[in-house]
mmCIF file of C-alpha atoms and ligand atoms in Angstrom:
data_model
loop_
_atom_site.group_PDB
_atom_site.id
_atom_site.type_symbol
_atom_site.label_atom_id
_atom_site.label_comp_id
_atom_site.label_asym_id
_atom_site.label_seq_id
_atom_site.Cartn_x
_atom_site.Cartn_y
_atom_site.Cartn_z
ATOM 1 C CA UNK E 1 -9.242 -28.293 9.637
ATOM 2 C CA UNK E 2 -11.335 -25.292 10.625
ATOM 3 C CA UNK E 3 -10.612 -22.250 8.467
ATOM 4 C CA UNK E 4 -11.617 -18.703 9.486
ATOM 5 C CA UNK E 5 -11.269 -15.635 7.283
ATOM 6 C CA UNK E 6 -10.572 -12.254 8.922
ATOM 7 C CA UNK E 7 -13.535 -9.841 8.917
ATOM 8 C CA UNK E 8 -11.601 -7.479 6.635
ATOM 9 C CA UNK E 9 -9.100 -8.818 4.126
ATOM 10 C CA UNK E 10 -8.135 -8.642 0.479
ATOM 11 C CA UNK E 11 -8.838 -5.887 -2.034
ATOM 12 C CA UNK E 12 -9.214 -2.450 -0.475
ATOM 13 C CA UNK E 13 -11.255 0.388 -1.895
ATOM 14 C CA UNK E 14 -8.226 2.052 -3.544
ATOM 15 C CA UNK E 15 -7.049 -1.094 -5.298
ATOM 16 C CA UNK E 16 -10.546 -2.000 -6.474
ATOM 17 C CA UNK E 17 -10.949 1.517 -7.836
ATOM 18 C CA UNK E 18 -7.601 1.308 -9.701
ATOM 19 C CA UNK E 19 -8.561 -2.011 -11.300
ATOM 20 C CA UNK E 20 -12.059 -0.857 -12.277
ATOM 21 C CA UNK E 21 -10.696 2.395 -13.713
ATOM 22 C CA UNK E 22 -8.167 0.431 -15.777
ATOM 23 C CA UNK E 23 -10.734 -2.080 -17.025
ATOM 24 C CA UNK E 24 -13.024 0.777 -18.064
ATOM 25 C CA UNK E 25 -10.174 2.399 -19.988
ATOM 26 C CA UNK E 26 -9.407 -0.909 -21.753
ATOM 27 C CA UNK E 27 -13.063 -1.555 -22.615
ATOM 28 C CA UNK E 28 -13.618 1.927 -24.034
ATOM 29 C CA UNK E 29 -10.399 2.403 -25.982
ATOM 30 C CA UNK E 30 -10.233 2.116 -29.735
ATOM 31 C CA UNK E 31 -8.113 -0.642 -31.174
ATOM 32 C CA UNK E 32 -4.892 1.291 -31.720
ATOM 33 C CA UNK E 33 -4.780 3.266 -28.513
ATOM 34 C CA UNK E 34 -1.820 2.467 -26.266
ATOM 35 C CA UNK E 35 -2.672 2.144 -22.555
ATOM 36 C CA UNK E 36 0.179 2.011 -20.041
ATOM 37 C CA UNK E 37 0.397 1.959 -16.283
ATOM 38 C CA UNK E 38 3.252 3.721 -14.556
ATOM 39 C CA UNK E 39 4.619 0.776 -12.594
ATOM 40 C CA UNK E 40 2.672 -2.471 -12.027
ATOM 41 C CA UNK E 41 -0.915 -1.461 -11.209
ATOM 42 C CA UNK E 42 -0.997 -3.415 -7.938
ATOM 43 C CA UNK E 43 1.397 -5.620 -5.974
ATOM 44 C CA UNK E 44 0.030 -8.831 -7.379
ATOM 45 C CA UNK E 45 1.767 -10.598 -10.253
ATOM 46 C CA UNK E 46 -1.307 -12.632 -11.241
ATOM 47 C CA UNK E 47 -3.515 -9.545 -11.635
ATOM 48 C CA UNK E 48 -0.776 -7.596 -13.447
ATOM 49 C CA UNK E 49 -0.393 -10.501 -15.893
ATOM 50 C CA UNK E 50 -4.150 -10.636 -16.494
ATOM 51 C CA UNK E 51 -4.190 -6.899 -17.257
ATOM 52 C CA UNK E 52 -1.187 -7.280 -19.548
ATOM 53 C CA UNK E 53 -3.082 -9.940 -21.493
ATOM 54 C CA UNK E 54 -5.915 -7.414 -21.889
ATOM 55 C CA UNK E 55 -3.470 -4.853 -23.300
ATOM 56 C CA UNK E 56 -2.109 -2.803 -20.379
ATOM 57 C CA UNK E 57 1.634 -2.103 -20.801
ATOM 58 C CA UNK E 58 3.686 -1.621 -17.689
ATOM 59 C CA UNK E 59 6.312 1.109 -17.964
ATOM 60 C CA UNK E 60 8.643 2.218 -15.214
ATOM 61 C CA UNK E 61 9.521 5.666 -16.499
ATOM 62 C CA UNK E 62 7.080 8.289 -17.761
ATOM 63 C CA UNK E 63 9.471 9.100 -20.626
ATOM 64 C CA UNK E 64 8.952 5.574 -21.963
ATOM 65 C CA UNK E 65 5.289 6.412 -22.730
ATOM 66 C CA UNK E 66 5.176 8.067 -26.106
ATOM 67 C CA UNK E 67 1.439 8.037 -26.861
ATOM 68 C CA UNK E 68 -2.009 7.080 -25.584
ATOM 69 C CA UNK E 69 -3.007 7.117 -21.930
ATOM 70 C CA UNK E 70 -1.055 6.648 -18.754
ATOM 71 C CA UNK E 71 -2.667 5.175 -15.635
ATOM 72 C CA UNK E 72 -1.538 6.577 -12.298
ATOM 73 C CA UNK E 73 -1.940 3.806 -9.758
ATOM 74 C CA UNK E 74 -3.436 4.050 -6.276
ATOM 75 C CA UNK E 75 -0.038 4.843 -4.643
ATOM 76 C CA UNK E 76 -0.006 8.183 -6.478
ATOM 77 C CA UNK E 77 3.000 9.900 -8.050
ATOM 78 C CA UNK E 78 5.056 13.073 -7.539
ATOM 79 C CA UNK E 79 3.569 16.316 -8.881
ATOM 80 C CA UNK E 80 6.119 16.638 -11.689
ATOM 81 C CA UNK E 81 4.886 13.388 -13.306
ATOM 82 C CA UNK E 82 1.591 15.140 -14.181
ATOM 83 C CA UNK E 83 3.563 17.946 -15.830
ATOM 84 C CA UNK E 84 5.723 15.488 -17.786
ATOM 85 C CA UNK E 85 2.657 13.534 -18.919
ATOM 86 C CA UNK E 86 1.022 16.746 -20.133
ATOM 87 C CA UNK E 87 4.182 17.817 -21.971
ATOM 88 C CA UNK E 88 4.344 14.394 -23.639
ATOM 89 C CA UNK E 89 0.659 14.802 -24.663
ATOM 90 C CA UNK E 90 -0.403 11.728 -22.713
ATOM 91 C CA UNK E 91 -3.944 11.326 -21.444
ATOM 92 C CA UNK E 92 -3.829 10.923 -17.663
ATOM 93 C CA UNK E 93 -6.093 8.290 -16.093
ATOM 94 C CA UNK E 94 -5.722 9.062 -12.415
ATOM 95 C CA UNK E 95 -6.404 6.208 -9.967
ATOM 96 C CA UNK E 96 -4.619 7.830 -7.022
ATOM 97 C CA UNK E 97 -6.428 6.631 -3.890
ATOM 98 C CA UNK E 98 -8.273 9.488 -2.122
ATOM 99 C CA UNK E 99 -6.469 8.587 1.123
ATOM 100 C CA UNK E 100 -3.123 9.166 -0.616
ATOM 101 C CA UNK E 101 -4.386 12.313 -2.359
ATOM 102 C CA UNK E 102 -5.292 13.740 1.055
ATOM 103 C CA UNK E 103 -1.689 13.295 2.270
ATOM 104 C CA UNK E 104 -0.335 14.898 -0.899
ATOM 105 C CA UNK E 105 -2.583 17.915 -0.268
ATOM 106 C CA UNK E 106 -1.563 18.132 3.400
ATOM 107 C CA UNK E 107 2.178 18.180 2.668
ATOM 108 C CA UNK E 108 1.742 20.610 -0.235
ATOM 109 C CA UNK E 109 -0.267 23.152 1.755
ATOM 110 C CA UNK E 110 1.935 22.908 4.865
ATOM 111 C CA UNK E 111 5.176 23.167 2.906
ATOM 112 C CA UNK E 112 3.814 26.314 1.262
ATOM 113 C CA UNK E 113 3.136 27.736 4.734
ATOM 114 C CA UNK E 114 6.706 27.161 5.920
ATOM 115 C CA UNK E 115 6.414 23.845 7.745
ATOM 116 C CA UNK E 116 9.170 21.243 7.578
ATOM 117 C CA UNK E 117 7.528 18.013 6.469
ATOM 118 C CA UNK E 118 8.198 14.653 8.126
ATOM 119 C CA UNK E 119 6.889 11.464 6.491
ATOM 120 C CA UNK E 120 6.916 8.347 8.661
ATOM 121 C CA UNK E 121 7.290 5.566 6.119
ATOM 122 C CA UNK E 122 9.514 3.561 3.835
ATOM 123 C CA UNK E 123 11.639 5.977 1.743
ATOM 124 C CA UNK E 124 11.767 3.622 -1.219
ATOM 125 C CA UNK E 125 8.005 2.946 -1.353
ATOM 126 C CA UNK E 126 6.290 4.588 -4.367
ATOM 127 C CA UNK E 127 3.580 6.127 -2.177
ATOM 128 C CA UNK E 128 6.196 7.881 -0.011
ATOM 129 C CA UNK E 129 8.258 8.971 -3.042
ATOM 130 C CA UNK E 130 5.043 10.337 -4.549
ATOM 131 C CA UNK E 131 4.044 12.258 -1.396
ATOM 132 C CA UNK E 132 7.524 13.782 -1.163
ATOM 133 C CA UNK E 133 7.070 15.037 -4.717
ATOM 134 C CA UNK E 134 4.183 17.250 -3.528
ATOM 135 C CA UNK E 135 6.414 19.184 -1.111
ATOM 136 C CA UNK E 136 9.296 19.826 -3.507
ATOM 137 C CA UNK E 137 11.071 16.645 -2.356
ATOM 138 C CA UNK E 138 12.013 18.409 0.871
ATOM 139 C CA UNK E 139 10.418 15.951 3.324
ATOM 140 C CA UNK E 140 12.491 14.228 5.973
ATOM 141 C CA UNK E 141 11.524 10.564 5.674
ATOM 142 C CA UNK E 142 11.874 8.511 8.824
ATOM 143 C CA UNK E 143 11.310 4.803 9.033
ATOM 144 C CA UNK E 144 12.133 4.025 12.664
ATOM 145 C CA UNK E 145 13.162 5.653 15.950
ATOM 146 C CA UNK E 146 16.822 5.705 14.888
ATOM 147 C CA UNK E 147 15.946 8.119 12.082
ATOM 148 C CA UNK E 148 14.492 10.768 14.419
ATOM 149 C CA UNK E 149 17.952 12.283 14.745
ATOM 150 C CA UNK E 150 17.748 13.247 11.057
ATOM 151 C CA UNK E 151 15.143 15.899 11.954
ATOM 152 C CA UNK E 152 16.794 19.303 12.510
ATOM 153 C CA UNK E 153 15.613 21.711 15.259
ATOM 154 C CA UNK E 154 13.005 23.813 13.537
ATOM 155 C CA UNK E 155 10.138 26.180 14.152
ATOM 156 C CA UNK E 156 7.243 24.292 12.538
ATOM 157 C CA UNK E 157 6.910 20.569 11.782
ATOM 158 C CA UNK E 158 4.127 18.789 9.912
ATOM 159 C CA UNK E 159 4.052 15.015 10.360
ATOM 160 C CA UNK E 160 2.232 12.538 8.119
ATOM 161 C CA UNK E 161 2.455 8.753 7.876
ATOM 162 C CA UNK E 162 2.387 6.225 5.022
ATOM 163 C CA UNK E 163 -1.153 4.864 4.656
ATOM 164 C CA UNK E 164 -0.142 1.260 5.381
ATOM 165 C CA UNK E 165 1.942 1.822 8.525
ATOM 166 C CA UNK E 166 0.889 0.001 11.692
ATOM 167 C CA UNK E 167 -0.777 2.206 14.279
ATOM 168 C CA UNK E 168 1.573 1.022 17.053
ATOM 169 C CA UNK E 169 4.636 1.994 14.990
ATOM 170 C CA UNK E 170 3.169 5.388 14.105
ATOM 171 C CA UNK E 171 2.327 6.148 17.738
ATOM 172 C CA UNK E 172 5.731 5.026 19.007
ATOM 173 C CA UNK E 173 7.526 7.398 16.622
ATOM 174 C CA UNK E 174 5.139 10.339 16.506
ATOM 175 C CA UNK E 175 5.039 10.593 20.318
ATOM 176 C CA UNK E 176 8.768 11.358 20.268
ATOM 177 C CA UNK E 177 8.474 14.290 17.860
ATOM 178 C CA UNK E 178 6.608 16.800 20.038
ATOM 179 C CA UNK E 179 9.731 18.438 21.469
ATOM 180 C CA UNK E 180 11.487 18.927 18.141
ATOM 181 C CA UNK E 181 9.796 22.168 17.105
ATOM 182 C CA UNK E 182 7.833 25.084 18.562
ATOM 183 C CA UNK E 183 4.793 23.875 16.673
ATOM 184 C CA UNK E 184 4.215 20.249 15.680
ATOM 185 C CA UNK E 185 1.089 19.317 13.714
ATOM 186 C CA UNK E 186 0.525 15.582 13.305
ATOM 187 C CA UNK E 187 -1.825 13.839 10.905
ATOM 188 C CA UNK E 188 -2.507 10.149 11.438
ATOM 189 C CA UNK E 189 -2.948 9.362 7.737
ATOM 190 C CA UNK E 190 -3.053 5.568 8.071
ATOM 191 C CA UNK E 191 -6.018 4.658 5.868
ATOM 192 C CA UNK E 192 -9.205 3.092 7.217
ATOM 193 C CA UNK E 193 -8.782 -0.031 5.045
ATOM 194 C CA UNK E 194 -5.363 -0.607 6.636
ATOM 195 C CA UNK E 195 -6.730 -0.056 10.151
ATOM 196 C CA UNK E 196 -9.594 -2.509 9.600
ATOM 197 C CA UNK E 197 -7.338 -5.163 8.075
ATOM 198 C CA UNK E 198 -4.719 -4.841 10.801
ATOM 199 C CA UNK E 199 -7.119 -4.932 13.740
ATOM 200 C CA UNK E 200 -9.149 -7.838 12.363
ATOM 201 C CA UNK E 201 -5.924 -9.789 11.628
ATOM 202 C CA UNK E 202 -4.779 -9.254 15.231
ATOM 203 C CA UNK E 203 -8.160 -10.296 16.668
ATOM 204 C CA UNK E 204 -8.214 -13.427 14.556
ATOM 205 C CA UNK E 205 -4.585 -14.340 15.371
ATOM 206 C CA UNK E 206 -5.554 -14.341 19.053
ATOM 207 C CA UNK E 207 -8.288 -16.939 18.413
ATOM 208 C CA UNK E 208 -6.654 -19.471 16.065
ATOM 209 C CA UNK E 209 -3.707 -21.908 16.208
ATOM 210 C CA UNK E 210 -1.941 -20.614 13.112
ATOM 211 C CA UNK E 211 -2.209 -17.619 10.753
ATOM 212 C CA UNK E 212 -1.737 -17.533 6.986
ATOM 213 C CA UNK E 213 -1.165 -14.109 5.453
ATOM 214 C CA UNK E 214 -1.746 -14.030 1.692
ATOM 215 C CA UNK E 215 -0.195 -11.275 -0.385
ATOM 216 C CA UNK E 216 2.755 -10.111 -2.468
ATOM 217 C CA UNK E 217 6.163 -10.628 -0.844
ATOM 218 C CA UNK E 218 6.961 -6.984 -1.770
ATOM 219 C CA UNK E 219 3.608 -5.567 -0.684
ATOM 220 C CA UNK E 220 4.025 -3.099 2.168
ATOM 221 C CA UNK E 221 0.548 -3.563 3.662
ATOM 222 C CA UNK E 222 0.921 -7.374 3.519
ATOM 223 C CA UNK E 223 4.266 -7.184 5.316
ATOM 224 C CA UNK E 224 2.615 -5.129 8.065
ATOM 225 C CA UNK E 225 -0.090 -7.804 8.437
ATOM 226 C CA UNK E 226 2.663 -10.415 8.773
ATOM 227 C CA UNK E 227 4.385 -8.349 11.502
ATOM 228 C CA UNK E 228 1.102 -7.962 13.393
ATOM 229 C CA UNK E 229 0.259 -11.684 13.195
ATOM 230 C CA UNK E 230 3.810 -12.572 14.235
ATOM 231 C CA UNK E 231 3.497 -10.331 17.282
ATOM 232 C CA UNK E 232 0.676 -12.652 18.429
ATOM 233 C CA UNK E 233 1.874 -15.916 16.857
ATOM 234 C CA UNK E 234 5.682 -15.644 16.497
ATOM 235 C CA UNK E 235 6.120 -19.295 15.511
ATOM 236 C CA UNK E 236 2.843 -19.896 13.733
ATOM 237 C CA UNK E 237 2.496 -17.212 11.066
ATOM 238 C CA UNK E 238 3.094 -18.003 7.390
ATOM 239 C CA UNK E 239 3.303 -15.460 4.564
ATOM 240 C CA UNK E 240 2.368 -16.900 1.178
ATOM 241 C CA UNK E 241 1.617 -15.424 -2.246
ATOM 242 C CA UNK E 242 -0.402 -18.203 -3.856
ATOM 243 C CA UNK E 243 -1.649 -21.746 -3.291
ATOM 244 C CA UNK E 244 1.680 -23.257 -4.315
ATOM 245 C CA UNK E 245 3.415 -21.623 -1.297
ATOM 246 C CA UNK E 246 1.081 -23.268 1.233
ATOM 247 C CA UNK E 247 3.250 -25.248 3.741
ATOM 248 C CA UNK E 248 0.860 -28.220 3.873
ATOM 249 C CA UNK E 249 3.080 -30.500 5.981
ATOM 250 C CA UNK E 250 3.631 -27.924 8.694
ATOM 251 C CA UNK E 251 -0.027 -26.923 8.720
ATOM 252 C CA UNK E 252 -1.305 -30.451 9.219
ATOM 253 C CA UNK E 253 -0.516 -30.312 12.967
ATOM 254 C CA UNK E 254 -2.923 -27.400 13.571
ATOM 255 C CA UNK E 255 -6.700 -27.575 14.112
ATOM 256 C CA UNK E 256 -7.809 -23.981 13.472
ATOM 257 C CA UNK E 257 -6.274 -21.742 10.846
ATOM 258 C CA UNK E 258 -6.888 -18.023 10.394
ATOM 259 C CA UNK E 259 -6.585 -16.341 7.017
ATOM 260 C CA UNK E 260 -5.953 -12.732 6.167
ATOM 261 C CA UNK E 261 -4.839 -11.107 2.934
ATOM 262 C CA UNK E 262 -3.190 -7.879 1.844
ATOM 263 C CA UNK E 263 -5.032 -5.131 0.000
ATOM 264 C CA UNK E 264 -3.752 -6.304 -3.411
ATOM 265 C CA UNK E 265 -4.873 -9.927 -3.078
ATOM 266 C CA UNK E 266 -7.800 -10.904 -5.322
ATOM 267 C CA UNK E 267 -10.682 -12.857 -3.805
ATOM 268 C CA UNK E 268 -10.148 -15.872 -6.099
ATOM 269 C CA UNK E 269 -6.674 -16.478 -4.641
ATOM 270 C CA UNK E 270 -8.113 -16.311 -1.101
ATOM 271 C CA UNK E 271 -10.962 -18.707 -2.040
ATOM 272 C CA UNK E 272 -8.603 -21.201 -3.664
ATOM 273 C CA UNK E 273 -6.417 -21.351 -0.557
ATOM 274 C CA UNK E 274 -9.390 -21.622 1.814
ATOM 275 C CA UNK E 275 -10.837 -24.516 -0.198
ATOM 276 C CA UNK E 276 -7.521 -26.357 -0.087
ATOM 277 C CA UNK E 277 -7.189 -25.904 3.675
ATOM 278 C CA UNK E 278 -10.780 -27.006 4.331
ATOM 279 C CA UNK E 279 -10.046 -30.234 2.484
ATOM 280 C CA UNK E 280 -7.238 -31.173 4.880
HETATM 281 S S1 LIG Z 1 -4.305 0.580 1.277
HETATM 282 FE FE1 LIG Z 1 -5.551 2.384 1.812
HETATM 283 S S2 LIG Z 1 -4.490 4.105 0.874
HETATM 284 FE FE2 LIG Z 1 -3.675 2.272 -0.098
HETATM 285 S S3 LIG Z 1 -4.942 2.004 -1.886
HETATM 286 FE FE3 LIG Z 1 -5.910 0.809 -0.270
HETATM 287 S S4 LIG Z 1 -7.466 2.177 0.630
HETATM 288 FE FE4 LIG Z 1 -6.036 3.445 -0.561
#
C-alpha cells in the first residue's frame, strides 16, 4: 500500500508552544510546587496522560486550584479567569496561542467602541467561550446560517471567526451579514495552521483512494479536516484516534492512502500508523 502524508499535518505552532511551555514549567519547578492546567492541555488523551505522569494536574474550575501555578492552554480563557487566578495568588503560565490572543483583542477593543460582536463558531468550544469573555460575554455566537436570525438590527457589527473553522463555512456565513448593520467589519481570524492543514488535506484527498484523519474525536480542528476530506471522498474517509482504530479490513481494498492529522496529534502517533499501513 502506498502511504502519503499531507504537506501540513499534526502539531501546530500553538499546541507545540503550549507543550513546551508546560514542560519548561515542570522541569524548573521545585519538588513541592503544584502545577495545574485549566482543562486538558490539548485534545489528545495520550499526551495529557504523559503530562499527568510528569506531574501536571488537570482541573476544570479555577477555584479548584489552591496553590502553585496554573497553565492557560492555547485555546485561551475569558478575561475574568486571570482576575480569579490573581485573587487566588496563583502564578499564571499563559500558553494562549497568539492567533487566539489577537481575536480576544479585536473583540475587546470593538466592544469598547460600541460594536455588537458576532463570533462564528461553536458556542460550547473553550476558545469561543474564552473569546466571549473578552467582550463582557455579550457576543452573539452563530454556528450556521440558521443562527443568523439571532443577530438583531444594529448600527455597528464586528465579526470574528473561531480559528479552526473551515474557510468555505466562514465565507458562506459572513457573506450574509453585510446587510445587518450600517457598518460591518469582518475579520477572517481562521489561523494559518488551520488553513494550511485544511488545504493540504483537500489536495491530498483528491489524489488518493482513501483518507485517514488522525486526531481526537472531540477535537474541533480534526472534525473540520474530516468534513473537508469527506467532501472529496464521502465514502472513503476514516477518522481515527490511534493505531487501534485503524479499519484494516476495509483499507485492504485500496492502493493509495492519504494521511492527515489534527493540530493536537503527536508525530509518534502519525508515524506508528504510517508504518502499519506501509506494511500492508
Ligand atoms: S490551531 Fe491555530 S489558533 Fe489553535 S493553537 Fe493551533 S495555531 Fe493556534
